[in-house]
Coordinates of C-alpha atoms and ligand atoms in Angstrom, one line a residue:
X1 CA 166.0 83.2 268.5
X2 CA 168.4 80.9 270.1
X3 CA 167.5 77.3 268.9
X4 CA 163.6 78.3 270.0
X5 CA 160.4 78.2 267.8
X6 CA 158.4 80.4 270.5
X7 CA 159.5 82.9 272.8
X8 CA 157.6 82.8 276.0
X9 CA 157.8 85.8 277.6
X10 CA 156.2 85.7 281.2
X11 CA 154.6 89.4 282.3
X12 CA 153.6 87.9 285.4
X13 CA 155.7 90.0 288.0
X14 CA 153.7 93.3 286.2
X15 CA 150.5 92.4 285.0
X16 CA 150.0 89.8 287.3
X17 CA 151.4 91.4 290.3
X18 CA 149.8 94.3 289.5
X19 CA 146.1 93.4 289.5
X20 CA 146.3 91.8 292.9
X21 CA 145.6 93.9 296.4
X22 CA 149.1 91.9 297.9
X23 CA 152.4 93.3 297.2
X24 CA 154.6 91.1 296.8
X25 CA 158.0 91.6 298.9
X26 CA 161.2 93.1 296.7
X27 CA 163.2 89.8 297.3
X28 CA 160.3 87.2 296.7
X29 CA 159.9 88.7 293.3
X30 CA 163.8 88.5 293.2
X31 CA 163.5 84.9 293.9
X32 CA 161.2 84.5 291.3
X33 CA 162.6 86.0 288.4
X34 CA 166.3 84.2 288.9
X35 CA 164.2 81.1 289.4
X36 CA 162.2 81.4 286.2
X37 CA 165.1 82.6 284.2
X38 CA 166.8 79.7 285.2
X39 CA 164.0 77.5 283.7
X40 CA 165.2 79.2 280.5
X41 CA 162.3 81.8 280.1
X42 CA 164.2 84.3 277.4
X43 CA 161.8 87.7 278.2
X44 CA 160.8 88.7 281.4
X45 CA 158.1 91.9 281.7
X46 CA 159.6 93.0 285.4
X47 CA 157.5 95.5 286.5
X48 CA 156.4 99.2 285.1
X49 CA 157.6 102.5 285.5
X50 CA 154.3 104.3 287.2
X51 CA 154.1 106.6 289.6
X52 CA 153.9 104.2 293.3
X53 CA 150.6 106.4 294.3
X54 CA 149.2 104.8 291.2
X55 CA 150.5 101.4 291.3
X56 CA 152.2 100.7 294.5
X57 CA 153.0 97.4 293.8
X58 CA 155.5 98.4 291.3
X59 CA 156.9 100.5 293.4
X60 CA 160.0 98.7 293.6
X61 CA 160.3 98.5 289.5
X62 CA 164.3 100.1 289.5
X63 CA 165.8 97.6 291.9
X64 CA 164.0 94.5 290.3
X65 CA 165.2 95.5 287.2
X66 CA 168.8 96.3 288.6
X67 CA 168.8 92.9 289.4
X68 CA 167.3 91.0 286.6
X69 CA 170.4 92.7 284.6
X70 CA 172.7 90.6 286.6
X71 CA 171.0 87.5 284.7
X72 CA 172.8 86.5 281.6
X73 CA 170.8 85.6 278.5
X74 CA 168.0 87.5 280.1
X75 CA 165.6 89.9 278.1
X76 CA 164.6 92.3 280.9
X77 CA 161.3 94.6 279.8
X78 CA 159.3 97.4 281.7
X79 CA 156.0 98.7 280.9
X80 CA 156.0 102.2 280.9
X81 CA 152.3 104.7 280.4
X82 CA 154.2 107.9 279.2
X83 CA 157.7 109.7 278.7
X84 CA 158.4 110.0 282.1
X85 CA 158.3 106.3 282.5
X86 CA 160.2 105.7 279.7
X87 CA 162.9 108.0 280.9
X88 CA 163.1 105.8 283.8
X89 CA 163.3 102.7 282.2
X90 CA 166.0 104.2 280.5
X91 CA 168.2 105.1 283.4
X92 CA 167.6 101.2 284.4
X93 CA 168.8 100.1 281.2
X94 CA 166.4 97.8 280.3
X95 CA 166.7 96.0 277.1
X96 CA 162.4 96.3 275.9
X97 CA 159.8 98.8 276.6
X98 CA 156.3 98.4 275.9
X99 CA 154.2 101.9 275.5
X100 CA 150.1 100.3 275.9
X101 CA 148.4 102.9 273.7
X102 CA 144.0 101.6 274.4
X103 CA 143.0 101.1 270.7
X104 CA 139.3 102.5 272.3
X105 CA 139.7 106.0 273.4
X106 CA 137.7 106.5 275.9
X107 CA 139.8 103.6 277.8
X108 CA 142.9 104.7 277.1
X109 CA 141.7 108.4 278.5
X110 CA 140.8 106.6 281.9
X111 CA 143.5 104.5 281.6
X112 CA 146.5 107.4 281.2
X113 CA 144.3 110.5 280.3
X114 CA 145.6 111.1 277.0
X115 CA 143.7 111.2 273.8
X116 CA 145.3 109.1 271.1
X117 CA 146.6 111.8 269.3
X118 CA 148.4 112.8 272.5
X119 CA 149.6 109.7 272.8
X120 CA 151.5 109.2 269.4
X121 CA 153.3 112.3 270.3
X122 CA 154.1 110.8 273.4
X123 CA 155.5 107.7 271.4
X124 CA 157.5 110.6 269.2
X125 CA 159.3 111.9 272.3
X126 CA 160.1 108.5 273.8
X127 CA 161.6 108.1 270.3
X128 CA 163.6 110.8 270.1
X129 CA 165.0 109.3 273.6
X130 CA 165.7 106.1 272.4
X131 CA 167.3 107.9 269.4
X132 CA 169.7 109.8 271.2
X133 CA 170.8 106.6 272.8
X134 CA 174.3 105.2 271.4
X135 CA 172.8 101.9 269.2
X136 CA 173.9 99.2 271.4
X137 CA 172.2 101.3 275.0
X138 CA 169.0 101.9 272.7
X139 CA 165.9 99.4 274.4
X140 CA 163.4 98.1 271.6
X141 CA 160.4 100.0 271.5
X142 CA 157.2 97.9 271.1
X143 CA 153.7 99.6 270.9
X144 CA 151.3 97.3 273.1
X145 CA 147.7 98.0 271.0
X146 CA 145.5 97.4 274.3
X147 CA 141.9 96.7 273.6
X148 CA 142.5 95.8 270.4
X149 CA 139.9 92.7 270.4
X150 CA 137.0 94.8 272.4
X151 CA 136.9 97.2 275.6
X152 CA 135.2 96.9 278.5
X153 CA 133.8 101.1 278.2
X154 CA 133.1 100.9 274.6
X155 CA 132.9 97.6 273.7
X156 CA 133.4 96.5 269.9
X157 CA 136.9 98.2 268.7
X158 CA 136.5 98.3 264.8
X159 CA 139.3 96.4 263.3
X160 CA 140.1 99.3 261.0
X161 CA 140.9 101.3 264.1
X162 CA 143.5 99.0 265.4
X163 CA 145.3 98.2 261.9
X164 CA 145.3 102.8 262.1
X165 CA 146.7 102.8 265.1
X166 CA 149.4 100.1 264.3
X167 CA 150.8 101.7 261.5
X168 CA 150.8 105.1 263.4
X169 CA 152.6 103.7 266.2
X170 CA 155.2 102.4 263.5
X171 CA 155.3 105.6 261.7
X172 CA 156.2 107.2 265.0
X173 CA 159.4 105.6 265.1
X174 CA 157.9 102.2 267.6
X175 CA 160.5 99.1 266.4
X176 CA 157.2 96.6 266.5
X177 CA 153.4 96.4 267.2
X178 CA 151.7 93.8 269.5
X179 CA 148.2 93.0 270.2
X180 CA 146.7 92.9 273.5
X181 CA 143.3 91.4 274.6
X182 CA 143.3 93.0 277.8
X183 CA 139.4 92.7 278.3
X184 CA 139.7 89.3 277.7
X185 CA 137.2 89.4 274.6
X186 CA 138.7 87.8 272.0
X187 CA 138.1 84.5 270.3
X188 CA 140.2 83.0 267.4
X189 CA 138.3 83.6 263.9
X190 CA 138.8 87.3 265.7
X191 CA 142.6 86.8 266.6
X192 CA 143.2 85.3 263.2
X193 CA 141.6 88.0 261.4
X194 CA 143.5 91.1 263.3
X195 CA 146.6 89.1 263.1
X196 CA 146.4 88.7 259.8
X197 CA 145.2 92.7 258.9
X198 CA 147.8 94.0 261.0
X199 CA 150.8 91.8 259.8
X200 CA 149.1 93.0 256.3
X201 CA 149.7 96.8 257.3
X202 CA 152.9 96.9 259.1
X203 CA 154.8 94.1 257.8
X204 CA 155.0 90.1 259.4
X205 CA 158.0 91.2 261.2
X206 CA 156.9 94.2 262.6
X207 CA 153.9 91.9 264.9
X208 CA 155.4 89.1 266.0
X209 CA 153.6 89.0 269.6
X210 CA 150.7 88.8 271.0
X211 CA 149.1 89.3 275.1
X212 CA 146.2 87.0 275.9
X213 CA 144.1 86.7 278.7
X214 CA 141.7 83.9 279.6
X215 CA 138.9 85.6 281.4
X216 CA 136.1 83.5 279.4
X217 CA 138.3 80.3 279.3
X218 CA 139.3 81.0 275.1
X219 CA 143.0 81.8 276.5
X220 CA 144.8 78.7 275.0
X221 CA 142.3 78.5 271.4
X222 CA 143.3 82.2 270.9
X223 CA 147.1 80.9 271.4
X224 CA 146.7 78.2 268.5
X225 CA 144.9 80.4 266.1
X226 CA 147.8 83.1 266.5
X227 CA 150.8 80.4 265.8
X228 CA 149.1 79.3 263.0
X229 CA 149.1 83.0 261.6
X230 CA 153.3 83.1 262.5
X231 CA 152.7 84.7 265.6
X232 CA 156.5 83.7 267.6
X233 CA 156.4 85.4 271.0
X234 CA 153.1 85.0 273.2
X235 CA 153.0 86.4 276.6
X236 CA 151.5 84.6 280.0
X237 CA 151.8 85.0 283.5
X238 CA 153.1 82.2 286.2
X239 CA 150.0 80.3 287.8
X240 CA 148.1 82.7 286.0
X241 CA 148.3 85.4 288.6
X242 CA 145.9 88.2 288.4
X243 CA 142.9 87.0 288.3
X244 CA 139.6 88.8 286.7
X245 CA 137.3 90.6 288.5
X246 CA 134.2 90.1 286.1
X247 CA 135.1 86.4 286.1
X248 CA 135.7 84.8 289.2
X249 CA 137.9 81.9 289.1
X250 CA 139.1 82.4 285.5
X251 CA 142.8 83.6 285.9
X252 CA 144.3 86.9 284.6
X253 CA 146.4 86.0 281.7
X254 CA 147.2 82.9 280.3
X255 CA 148.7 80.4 282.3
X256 CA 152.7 80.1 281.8
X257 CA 153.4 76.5 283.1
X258 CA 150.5 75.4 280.6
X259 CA 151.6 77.1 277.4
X260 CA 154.8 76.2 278.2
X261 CA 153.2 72.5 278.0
X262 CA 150.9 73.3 274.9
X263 CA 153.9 74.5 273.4
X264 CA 156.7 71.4 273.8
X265 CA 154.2 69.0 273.7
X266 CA 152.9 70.3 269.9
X267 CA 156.7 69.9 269.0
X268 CA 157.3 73.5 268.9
X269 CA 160.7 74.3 271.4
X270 CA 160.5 76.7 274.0
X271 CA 164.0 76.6 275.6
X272 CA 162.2 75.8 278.5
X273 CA 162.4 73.4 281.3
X274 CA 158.8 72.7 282.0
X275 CA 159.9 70.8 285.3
X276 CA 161.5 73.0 286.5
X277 CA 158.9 75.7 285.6
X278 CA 156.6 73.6 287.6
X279 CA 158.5 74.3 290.8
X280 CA 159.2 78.0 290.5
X281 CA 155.3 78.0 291.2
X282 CA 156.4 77.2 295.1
X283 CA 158.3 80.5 295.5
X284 CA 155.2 82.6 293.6
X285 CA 152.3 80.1 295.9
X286 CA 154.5 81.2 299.2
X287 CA 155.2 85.2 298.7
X288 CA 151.6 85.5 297.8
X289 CA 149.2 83.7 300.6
X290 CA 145.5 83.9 300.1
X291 CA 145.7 84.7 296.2
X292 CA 145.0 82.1 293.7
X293 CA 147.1 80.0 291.3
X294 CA 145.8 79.0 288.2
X295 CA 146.6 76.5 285.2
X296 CA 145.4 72.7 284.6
X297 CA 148.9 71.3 284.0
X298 CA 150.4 72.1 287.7
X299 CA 147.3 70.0 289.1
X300 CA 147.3 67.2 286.3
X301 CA 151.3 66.8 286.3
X302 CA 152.8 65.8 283.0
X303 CA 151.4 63.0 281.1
X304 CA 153.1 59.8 281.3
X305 CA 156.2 59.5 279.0
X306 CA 155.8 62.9 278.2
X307 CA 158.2 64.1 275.7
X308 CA 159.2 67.8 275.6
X309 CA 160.2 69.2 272.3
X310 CA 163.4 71.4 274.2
X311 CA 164.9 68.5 275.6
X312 CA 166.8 65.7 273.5
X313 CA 164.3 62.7 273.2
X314 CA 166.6 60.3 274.2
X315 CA 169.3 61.1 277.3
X316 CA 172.6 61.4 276.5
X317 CA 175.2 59.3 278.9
X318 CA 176.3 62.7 280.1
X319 CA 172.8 64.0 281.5
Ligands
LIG1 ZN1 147.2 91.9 280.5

């Protein structure tokens, strides 16, 4: 993983982007992506391949990821809800697609109207897709398990149902599982536990990442307990962009610029620049007026002296 302990991997310019009424102009998110890249973010989640009656602030999903391709070193992945999408993404040539399959039924039938045994076929023929691909065209597939710590329709999702649904996903041909809180509901005895029963089903390297959201402020304790069950890539969005609309003034997902911080500042590298980071917030703060930023450490600043784990601790004569 390059030199790096934890991959960050910031979904703001889809889930964030897509949860808010602005749409954020084509170059702005342009400017943002080069800008974070250049921080040393390794993954980016672009956008998502949905119809633009559906979600038009991805409309403009092909030409952001044509142009994410033209940054070296970067890991350029698309959310797709079906076949078509994925078909799409393919044409793009992405390098990661993520397939959200709701681990409660009834949300994943609102969400993209498919049952789940519907949707594992789905997965099947994305497969075959992927399969048909020569090897070194063929994007990884990851199966998102959305809901997997609650759902706002049905509530409690029984962890049995998520560990089923992992290991179907796998046996459908998915390259890796992740877990998602998408409601927002999960706390860590409950992020240790499912970690811990999945990687117990599929296999440690088959869920390595997880997608956390801090709608009741657990964001950051749900972080620690998944790196302490080998958890390596955790997503997060820029300023926390999104936002909750059952929880005013907690932000969407978890705040990039103060993971990043959690992260260097526990010793564990990032490959990140976190001053840097700190600045591409400008460029998000400017295409989006009237939406909030979130995250403590943008506000705070570092702490005095602080020492991140990416960088060398003391300067070399050629810095
Ligand atoms: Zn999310």
């Amino acid at each position: 993983m390059r030199g790096i302990d934890i991959e960050v991997s910031e979904v703001g310019p889809r889930d964030g982007l897509q949860s808010i009424k602005s749409i954020m102009p084509t170059e702005a998110k342009k400017a943002w992506i080069s800008a974070e890249a250049a921080t040393g973010v390794p993954e980016i989640e672009v956008g998502s391949f949905v119809p633009p009656k559906v979600l038009p602030q991805m409309a403009d999903t092909a030409e952001i990821v044509a142009h994410a391709l033209t940054i070296e070193g970067l890991t350029v992945a698309v959310l797709v809800p079906n076949f078509k999408g994925a078909e799409n993404a393919v044409k793009a040539g992405v390098h990661k697609i993520t397939i959200p399959l709701s681990t409660s039924e009834t949300h994943n039938l609102r969400n993209v109207n498919r049952t789940h045994e519907q949707m594992i076929d789905e997965v099947r023929r994305i497969v075959d897709l992927l399969n048909d691909l020569p090897p070194d065209k063929r994007p990884k597939l990851e199966g998102g398990l959305s809901t997997a710590f609650g759902c706002t329709i049905e509530g409690d999702v029984p962890q049995s149902k998520v560990v089923e649904l992992g290991v179907r996903l796998m046996e459908a041909g998915c390259d890796e599982v992740g877990l998602s809180d998408t409601s927002g509901y999960a706390n860590p005895t409950q992020v240790r536990e499912l970690v811990r029963a999945v990687r117990a089903a599929v296999g440690d390297e088959a869920c390595t990442s997880i997608h956390l959201h801090n709608t009741r402020g657990l964001g950051f304790a749900n972080v620690l307990a998944a790196l302490e069950e080998g958890i390596t890539t955790i997503d997060s969005s820029l300023g926390g962009i999104g936002g909750c609309p059952f929880a005013p003034g907690a932000s969407g997902n978890i705040v990039t610029e103060d993971l990043v911080f959690m992260l260097e500042a526990m010793g564990l590298k990032t490959g990140i620049d976190i001053e840097k980071l700190l600045q591409v917030r400008k460029i998000v703060e400017q295409a989006l007026p009237g939406e909030e930023l979130y995250g403590f450490t943008p506000d705070a600043g570092l702490p005095l002296g602080f020492k991140p784990a990416s960088k060398p601790r003391i300067a070399s004569a050629a810095e």
